[in-house]
GROMACS .gro file of C-alpha atoms in nm:
model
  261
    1UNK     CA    1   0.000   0.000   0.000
    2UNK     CA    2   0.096   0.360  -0.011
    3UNK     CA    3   0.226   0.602   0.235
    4UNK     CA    4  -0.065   0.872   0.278
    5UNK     CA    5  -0.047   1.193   0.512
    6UNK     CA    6  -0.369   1.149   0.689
    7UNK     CA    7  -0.425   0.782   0.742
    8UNK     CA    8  -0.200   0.484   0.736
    9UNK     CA    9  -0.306   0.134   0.542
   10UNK     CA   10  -0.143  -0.225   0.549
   11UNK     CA   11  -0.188  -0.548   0.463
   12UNK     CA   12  -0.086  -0.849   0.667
   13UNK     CA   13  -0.219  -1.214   0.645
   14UNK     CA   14  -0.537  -1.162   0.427
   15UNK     CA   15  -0.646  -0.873   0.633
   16UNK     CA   16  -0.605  -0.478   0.545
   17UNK     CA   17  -0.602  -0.214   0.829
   18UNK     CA   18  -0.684   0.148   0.735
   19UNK     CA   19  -0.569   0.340   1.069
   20UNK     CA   20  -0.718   0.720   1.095
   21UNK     CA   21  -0.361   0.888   1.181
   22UNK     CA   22  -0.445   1.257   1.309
   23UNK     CA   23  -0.425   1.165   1.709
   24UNK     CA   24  -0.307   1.571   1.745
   25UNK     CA   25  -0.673   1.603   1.622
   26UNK     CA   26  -0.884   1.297   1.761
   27UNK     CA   27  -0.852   1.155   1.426
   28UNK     CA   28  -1.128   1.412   1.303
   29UNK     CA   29  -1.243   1.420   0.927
   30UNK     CA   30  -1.164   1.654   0.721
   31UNK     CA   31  -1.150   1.654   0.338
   32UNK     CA   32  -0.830   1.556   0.289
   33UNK     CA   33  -0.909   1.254   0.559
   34UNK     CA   34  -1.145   1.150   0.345
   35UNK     CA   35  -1.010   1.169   0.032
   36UNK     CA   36  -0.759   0.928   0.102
   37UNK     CA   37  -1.005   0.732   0.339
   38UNK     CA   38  -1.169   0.660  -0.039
   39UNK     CA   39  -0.836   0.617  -0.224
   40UNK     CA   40  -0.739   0.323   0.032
   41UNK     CA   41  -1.064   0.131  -0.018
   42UNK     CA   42  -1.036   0.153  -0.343
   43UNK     CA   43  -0.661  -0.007  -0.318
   44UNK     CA   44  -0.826  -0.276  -0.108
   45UNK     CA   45  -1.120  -0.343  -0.345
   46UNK     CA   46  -0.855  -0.421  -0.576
   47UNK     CA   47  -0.619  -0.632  -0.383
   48UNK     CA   48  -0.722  -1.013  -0.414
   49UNK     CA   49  -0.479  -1.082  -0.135
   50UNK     CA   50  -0.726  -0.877   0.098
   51UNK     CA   51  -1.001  -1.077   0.277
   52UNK     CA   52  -1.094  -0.858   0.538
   53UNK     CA   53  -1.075  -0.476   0.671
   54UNK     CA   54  -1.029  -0.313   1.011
   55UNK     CA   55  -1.068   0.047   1.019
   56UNK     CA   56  -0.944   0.191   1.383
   57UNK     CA   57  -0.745   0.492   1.496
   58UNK     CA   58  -0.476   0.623   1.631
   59UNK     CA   59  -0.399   0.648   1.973
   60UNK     CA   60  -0.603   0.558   2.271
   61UNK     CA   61  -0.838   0.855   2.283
   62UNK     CA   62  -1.040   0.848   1.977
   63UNK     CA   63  -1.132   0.645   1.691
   64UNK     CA   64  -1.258   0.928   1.533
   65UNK     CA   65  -1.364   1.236   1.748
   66UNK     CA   66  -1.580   1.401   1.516
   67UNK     CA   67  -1.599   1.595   1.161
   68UNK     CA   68  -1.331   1.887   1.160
   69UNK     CA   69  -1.515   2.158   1.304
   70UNK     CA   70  -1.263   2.417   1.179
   71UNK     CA   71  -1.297   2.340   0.832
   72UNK     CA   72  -1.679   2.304   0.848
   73UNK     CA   73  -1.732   2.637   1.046
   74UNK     CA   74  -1.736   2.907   0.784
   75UNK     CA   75  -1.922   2.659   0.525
   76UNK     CA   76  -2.196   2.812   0.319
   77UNK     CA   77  -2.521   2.618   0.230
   78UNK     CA   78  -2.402   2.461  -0.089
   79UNK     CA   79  -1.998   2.365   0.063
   80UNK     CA   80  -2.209   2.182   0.354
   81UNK     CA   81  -2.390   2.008   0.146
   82UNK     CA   82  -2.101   1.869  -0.094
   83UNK     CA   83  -1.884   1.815   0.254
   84UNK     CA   84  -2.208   1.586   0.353
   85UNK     CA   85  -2.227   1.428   0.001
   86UNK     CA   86  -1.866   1.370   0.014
   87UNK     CA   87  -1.881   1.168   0.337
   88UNK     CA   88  -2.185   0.995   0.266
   89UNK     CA   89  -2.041   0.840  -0.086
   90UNK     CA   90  -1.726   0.760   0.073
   91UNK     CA   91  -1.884   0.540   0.378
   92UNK     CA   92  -2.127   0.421   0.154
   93UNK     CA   93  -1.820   0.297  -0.049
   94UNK     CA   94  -1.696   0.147   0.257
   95UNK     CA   95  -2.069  -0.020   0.328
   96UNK     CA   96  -2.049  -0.134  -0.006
   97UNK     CA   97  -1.701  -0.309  -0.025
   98UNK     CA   98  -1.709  -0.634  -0.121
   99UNK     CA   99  -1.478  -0.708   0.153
  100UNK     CA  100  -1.622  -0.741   0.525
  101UNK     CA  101  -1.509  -0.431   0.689
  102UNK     CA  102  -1.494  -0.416   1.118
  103UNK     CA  103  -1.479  -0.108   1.339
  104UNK     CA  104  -1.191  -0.097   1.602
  105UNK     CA  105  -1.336   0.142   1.866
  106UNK     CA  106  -1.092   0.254   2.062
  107UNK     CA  107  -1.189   0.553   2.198
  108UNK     CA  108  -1.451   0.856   2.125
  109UNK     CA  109  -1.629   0.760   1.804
  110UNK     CA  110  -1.872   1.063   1.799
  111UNK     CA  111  -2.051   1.271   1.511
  112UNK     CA  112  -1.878   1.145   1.158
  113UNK     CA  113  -1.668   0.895   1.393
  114UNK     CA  114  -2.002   0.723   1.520
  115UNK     CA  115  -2.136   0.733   1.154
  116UNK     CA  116  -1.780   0.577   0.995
  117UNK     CA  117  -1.834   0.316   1.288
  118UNK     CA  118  -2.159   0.252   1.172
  119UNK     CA  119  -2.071   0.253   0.790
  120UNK     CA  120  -1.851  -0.085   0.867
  121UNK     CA  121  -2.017  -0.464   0.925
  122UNK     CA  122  -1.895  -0.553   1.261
  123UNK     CA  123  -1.841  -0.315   1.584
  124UNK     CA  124  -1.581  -0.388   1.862
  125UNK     CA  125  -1.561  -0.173   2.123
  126UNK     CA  126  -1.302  -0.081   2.372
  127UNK     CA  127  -1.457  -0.074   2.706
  128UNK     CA  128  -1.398   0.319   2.781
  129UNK     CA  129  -1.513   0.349   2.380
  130UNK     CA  130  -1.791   0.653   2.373
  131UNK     CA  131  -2.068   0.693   2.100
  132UNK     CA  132  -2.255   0.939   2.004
  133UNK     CA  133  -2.408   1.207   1.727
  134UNK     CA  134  -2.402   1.526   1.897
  135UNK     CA  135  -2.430   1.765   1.655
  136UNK     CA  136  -2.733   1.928   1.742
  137UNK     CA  137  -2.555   2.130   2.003
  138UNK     CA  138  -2.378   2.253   1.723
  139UNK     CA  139  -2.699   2.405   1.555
  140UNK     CA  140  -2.673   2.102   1.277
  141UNK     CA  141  -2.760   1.748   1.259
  142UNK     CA  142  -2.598   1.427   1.097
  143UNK     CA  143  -2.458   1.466   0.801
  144UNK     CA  144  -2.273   1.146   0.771
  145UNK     CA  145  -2.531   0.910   0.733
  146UNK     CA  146  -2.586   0.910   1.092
  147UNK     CA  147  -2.964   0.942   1.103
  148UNK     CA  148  -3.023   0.662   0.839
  149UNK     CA  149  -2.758   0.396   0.971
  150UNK     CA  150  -2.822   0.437   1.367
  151UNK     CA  151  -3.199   0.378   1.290
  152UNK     CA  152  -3.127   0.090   1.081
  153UNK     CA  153  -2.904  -0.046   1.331
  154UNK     CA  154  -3.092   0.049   1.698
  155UNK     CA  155  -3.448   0.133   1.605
  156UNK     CA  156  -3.604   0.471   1.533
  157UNK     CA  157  -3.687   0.512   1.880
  158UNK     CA  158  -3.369   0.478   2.023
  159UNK     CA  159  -3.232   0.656   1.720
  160UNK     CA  160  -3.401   0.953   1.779
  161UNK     CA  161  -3.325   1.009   2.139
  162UNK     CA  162  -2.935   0.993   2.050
  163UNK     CA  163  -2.996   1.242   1.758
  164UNK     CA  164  -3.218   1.457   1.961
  165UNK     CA  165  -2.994   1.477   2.246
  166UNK     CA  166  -2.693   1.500   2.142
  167UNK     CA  167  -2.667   1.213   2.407
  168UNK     CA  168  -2.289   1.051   2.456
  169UNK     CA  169  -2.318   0.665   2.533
  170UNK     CA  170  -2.047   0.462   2.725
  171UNK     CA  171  -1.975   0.114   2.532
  172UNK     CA  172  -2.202  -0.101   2.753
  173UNK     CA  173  -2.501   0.087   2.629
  174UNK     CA  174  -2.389   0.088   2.306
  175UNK     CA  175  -2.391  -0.286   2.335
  176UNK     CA  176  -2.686  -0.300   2.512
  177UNK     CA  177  -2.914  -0.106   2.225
  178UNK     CA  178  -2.741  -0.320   1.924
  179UNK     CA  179  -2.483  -0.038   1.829
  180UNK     CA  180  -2.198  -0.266   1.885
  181UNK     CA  181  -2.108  -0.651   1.833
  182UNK     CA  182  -1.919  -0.660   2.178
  183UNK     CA  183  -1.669  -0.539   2.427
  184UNK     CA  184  -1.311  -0.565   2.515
  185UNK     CA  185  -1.069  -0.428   2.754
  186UNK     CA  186  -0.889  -0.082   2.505
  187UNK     CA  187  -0.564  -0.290   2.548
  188UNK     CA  188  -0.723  -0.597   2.319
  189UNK     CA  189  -0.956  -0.367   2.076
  190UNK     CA  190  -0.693  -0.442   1.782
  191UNK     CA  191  -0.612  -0.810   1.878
  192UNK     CA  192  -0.980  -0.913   1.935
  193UNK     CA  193  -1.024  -0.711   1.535
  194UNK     CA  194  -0.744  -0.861   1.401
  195UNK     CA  195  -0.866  -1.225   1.549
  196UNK     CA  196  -1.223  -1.169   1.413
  197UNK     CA  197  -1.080  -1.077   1.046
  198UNK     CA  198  -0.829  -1.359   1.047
  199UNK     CA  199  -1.160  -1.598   1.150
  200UNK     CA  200  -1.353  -1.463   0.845
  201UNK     CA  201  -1.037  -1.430   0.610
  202UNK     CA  202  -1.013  -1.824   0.647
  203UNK     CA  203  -1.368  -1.859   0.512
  204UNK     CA  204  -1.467  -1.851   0.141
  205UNK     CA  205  -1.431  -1.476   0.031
  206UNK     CA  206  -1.738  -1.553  -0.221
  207UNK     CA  207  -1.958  -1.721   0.041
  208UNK     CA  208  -1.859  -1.404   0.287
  209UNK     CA  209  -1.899  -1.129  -0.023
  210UNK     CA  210  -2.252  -1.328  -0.114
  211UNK     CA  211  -2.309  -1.271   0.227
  212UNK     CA  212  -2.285  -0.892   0.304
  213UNK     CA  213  -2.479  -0.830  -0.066
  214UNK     CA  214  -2.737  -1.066   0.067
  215UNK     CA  215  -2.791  -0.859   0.427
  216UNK     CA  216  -2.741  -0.527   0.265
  217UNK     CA  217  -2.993  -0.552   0.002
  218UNK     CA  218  -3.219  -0.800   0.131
  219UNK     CA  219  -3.302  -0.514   0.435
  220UNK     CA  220  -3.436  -0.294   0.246
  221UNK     CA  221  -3.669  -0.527   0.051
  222UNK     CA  222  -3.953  -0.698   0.161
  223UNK     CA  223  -3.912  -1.067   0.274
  224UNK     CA  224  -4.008  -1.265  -0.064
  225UNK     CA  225  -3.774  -1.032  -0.258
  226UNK     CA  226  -3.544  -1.075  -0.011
  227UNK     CA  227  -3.566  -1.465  -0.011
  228UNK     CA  228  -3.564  -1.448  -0.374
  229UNK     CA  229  -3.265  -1.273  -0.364
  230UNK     CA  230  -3.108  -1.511  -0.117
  231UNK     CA  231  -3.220  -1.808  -0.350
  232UNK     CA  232  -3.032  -1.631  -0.664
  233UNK     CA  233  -2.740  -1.623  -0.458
  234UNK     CA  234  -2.708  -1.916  -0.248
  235UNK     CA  235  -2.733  -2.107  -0.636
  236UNK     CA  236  -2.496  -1.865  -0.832
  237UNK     CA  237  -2.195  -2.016  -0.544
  238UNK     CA  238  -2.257  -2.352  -0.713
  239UNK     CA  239  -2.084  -2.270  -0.981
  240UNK     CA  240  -1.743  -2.165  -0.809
  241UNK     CA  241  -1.414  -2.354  -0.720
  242UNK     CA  242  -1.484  -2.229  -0.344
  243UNK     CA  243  -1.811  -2.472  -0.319
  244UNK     CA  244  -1.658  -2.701  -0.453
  245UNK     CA  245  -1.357  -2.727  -0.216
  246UNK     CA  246  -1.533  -2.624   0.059
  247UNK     CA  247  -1.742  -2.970   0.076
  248UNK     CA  248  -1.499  -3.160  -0.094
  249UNK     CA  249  -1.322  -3.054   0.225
  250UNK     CA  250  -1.562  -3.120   0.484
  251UNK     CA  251  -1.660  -3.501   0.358
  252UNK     CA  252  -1.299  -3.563   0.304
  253UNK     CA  253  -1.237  -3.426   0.681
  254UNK     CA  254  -0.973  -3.166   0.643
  255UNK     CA  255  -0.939  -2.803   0.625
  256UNK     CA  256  -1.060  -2.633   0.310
  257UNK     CA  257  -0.827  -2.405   0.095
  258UNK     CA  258  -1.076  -2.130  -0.028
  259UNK     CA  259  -0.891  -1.920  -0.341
  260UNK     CA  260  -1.207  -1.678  -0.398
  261UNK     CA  261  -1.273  -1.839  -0.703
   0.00000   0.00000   0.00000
């Protein structure tokens, strides 16, 4: 991968980690942080040696504190709304991979940190990890996606009393309401990640990427299309190598050697 100046990204063992690298900051987002936020999934989309993505950041404060207030401040109605169009196609991007993407909380993850948190498949939180959208005490609201993805996620009800509020919730709550998968001490964020990825790296990366499209279409569709769609692709993986070596392997008792083919 590349050297960027906002964010660092590697690959190790199947599994890509994009690292938000602006601790001075709390990791906040500005438009260069998202620019190459978008270049490195696009690097990953195209490496075949990638099977999984963690997306943490720096340090142990934040994960990502917030949008950069200091660049947004002196917006006018039209840079605001590119700024919010900008973010949303980028973590929609992300959403989108093919590749199963997982949040490393590790510290605040409020505002466009919460909503990048909420943009990737799987949340682990640290257990001092903090989430939140508290932009109304700013005089604005979401802008990240956050008001689509938390309700999607937690329930409109619950959803709306974050966004209302401007409410900050400790990582047990977040847990409790569905907002995150689970909890680990800060010190084991990263390892427990890492572990997770390398789990689903080992599976087939068809069967996984069949997977995802099936849960992110299939929610937004009623439940025959959404069995139908199921259906189409449960039957399209009979006709790859993976299928094939992935019962071949289980009758023939031994560990399968998926190729993503």
């Amino acid at each position: 991968m590349r050297e960027f100046n906002t964010i660092e990204c590697t690959v190790a063992e199947n599994v890509a980690v994009i690292t938000i690298n602006r601790s001075k900051f709390l990791n906040a987002l500005n438009t260069e942080v998202l620019t190459e936020l978008s270049e490195a999934i696009d690097l990953i989309d195209k490496d075949s040696t990638v099977r999984a993505v963690i997306v943490t950041g720096a340090g142990e404060k934040a994960f990502v504190a917030g949008a950069d207030i200091s660049e947004m401040q002196n917006k006018d109605v039209l840079e605001a709304r590119e700024f919010s169009s900008l973010g949303n196609k980028i973590f929609s991007k992300l959403e989108n991979l093919k590749k199963p993407v997982i949040a490393a909380v590790n510290g605040f993850a409020l505002g466009g940190g919460c909503e990048l948190a909420m943009a990737c498949d799987i949340r682990i939180a640290g257990n001092r990890a903090k989430f939140g959208q508290p932009e109304v005490g700013l005089g604005i609201m979401a802008g990240f996606g956050g008001s689509q993805r938390l309700a999607r996620l937690v329930g409109a009800g619950i959803a709306k009393e974050i966004l209302f509020t401007g409410e900050i919730i400790n990582a047990e709550r977040a847990y409790e309401i569905g907002l995150v998968n689970r909890i680990v001490d800060t010190s084991e964020v990263l390892e427990e990640a890492n572990k997770l990825a390398k789990t689903i790296a080992s599976k087939s990366p068809l069967g996984v990427c069949f997977s995802k499209k099936a849960v992110n279409e299939g929610i937004n569709l009623d439940l025959e299309r959404a069995l139908s769609l199921e259906a189409e692709l449960f039957g399209t993986l009979f006709s790859t190598k993976d299928q094939s070596e992935g019962m071949s392997a289980f009758l023939e008792k031994r560990e399968p050697s998926f190729k993503g083919e």
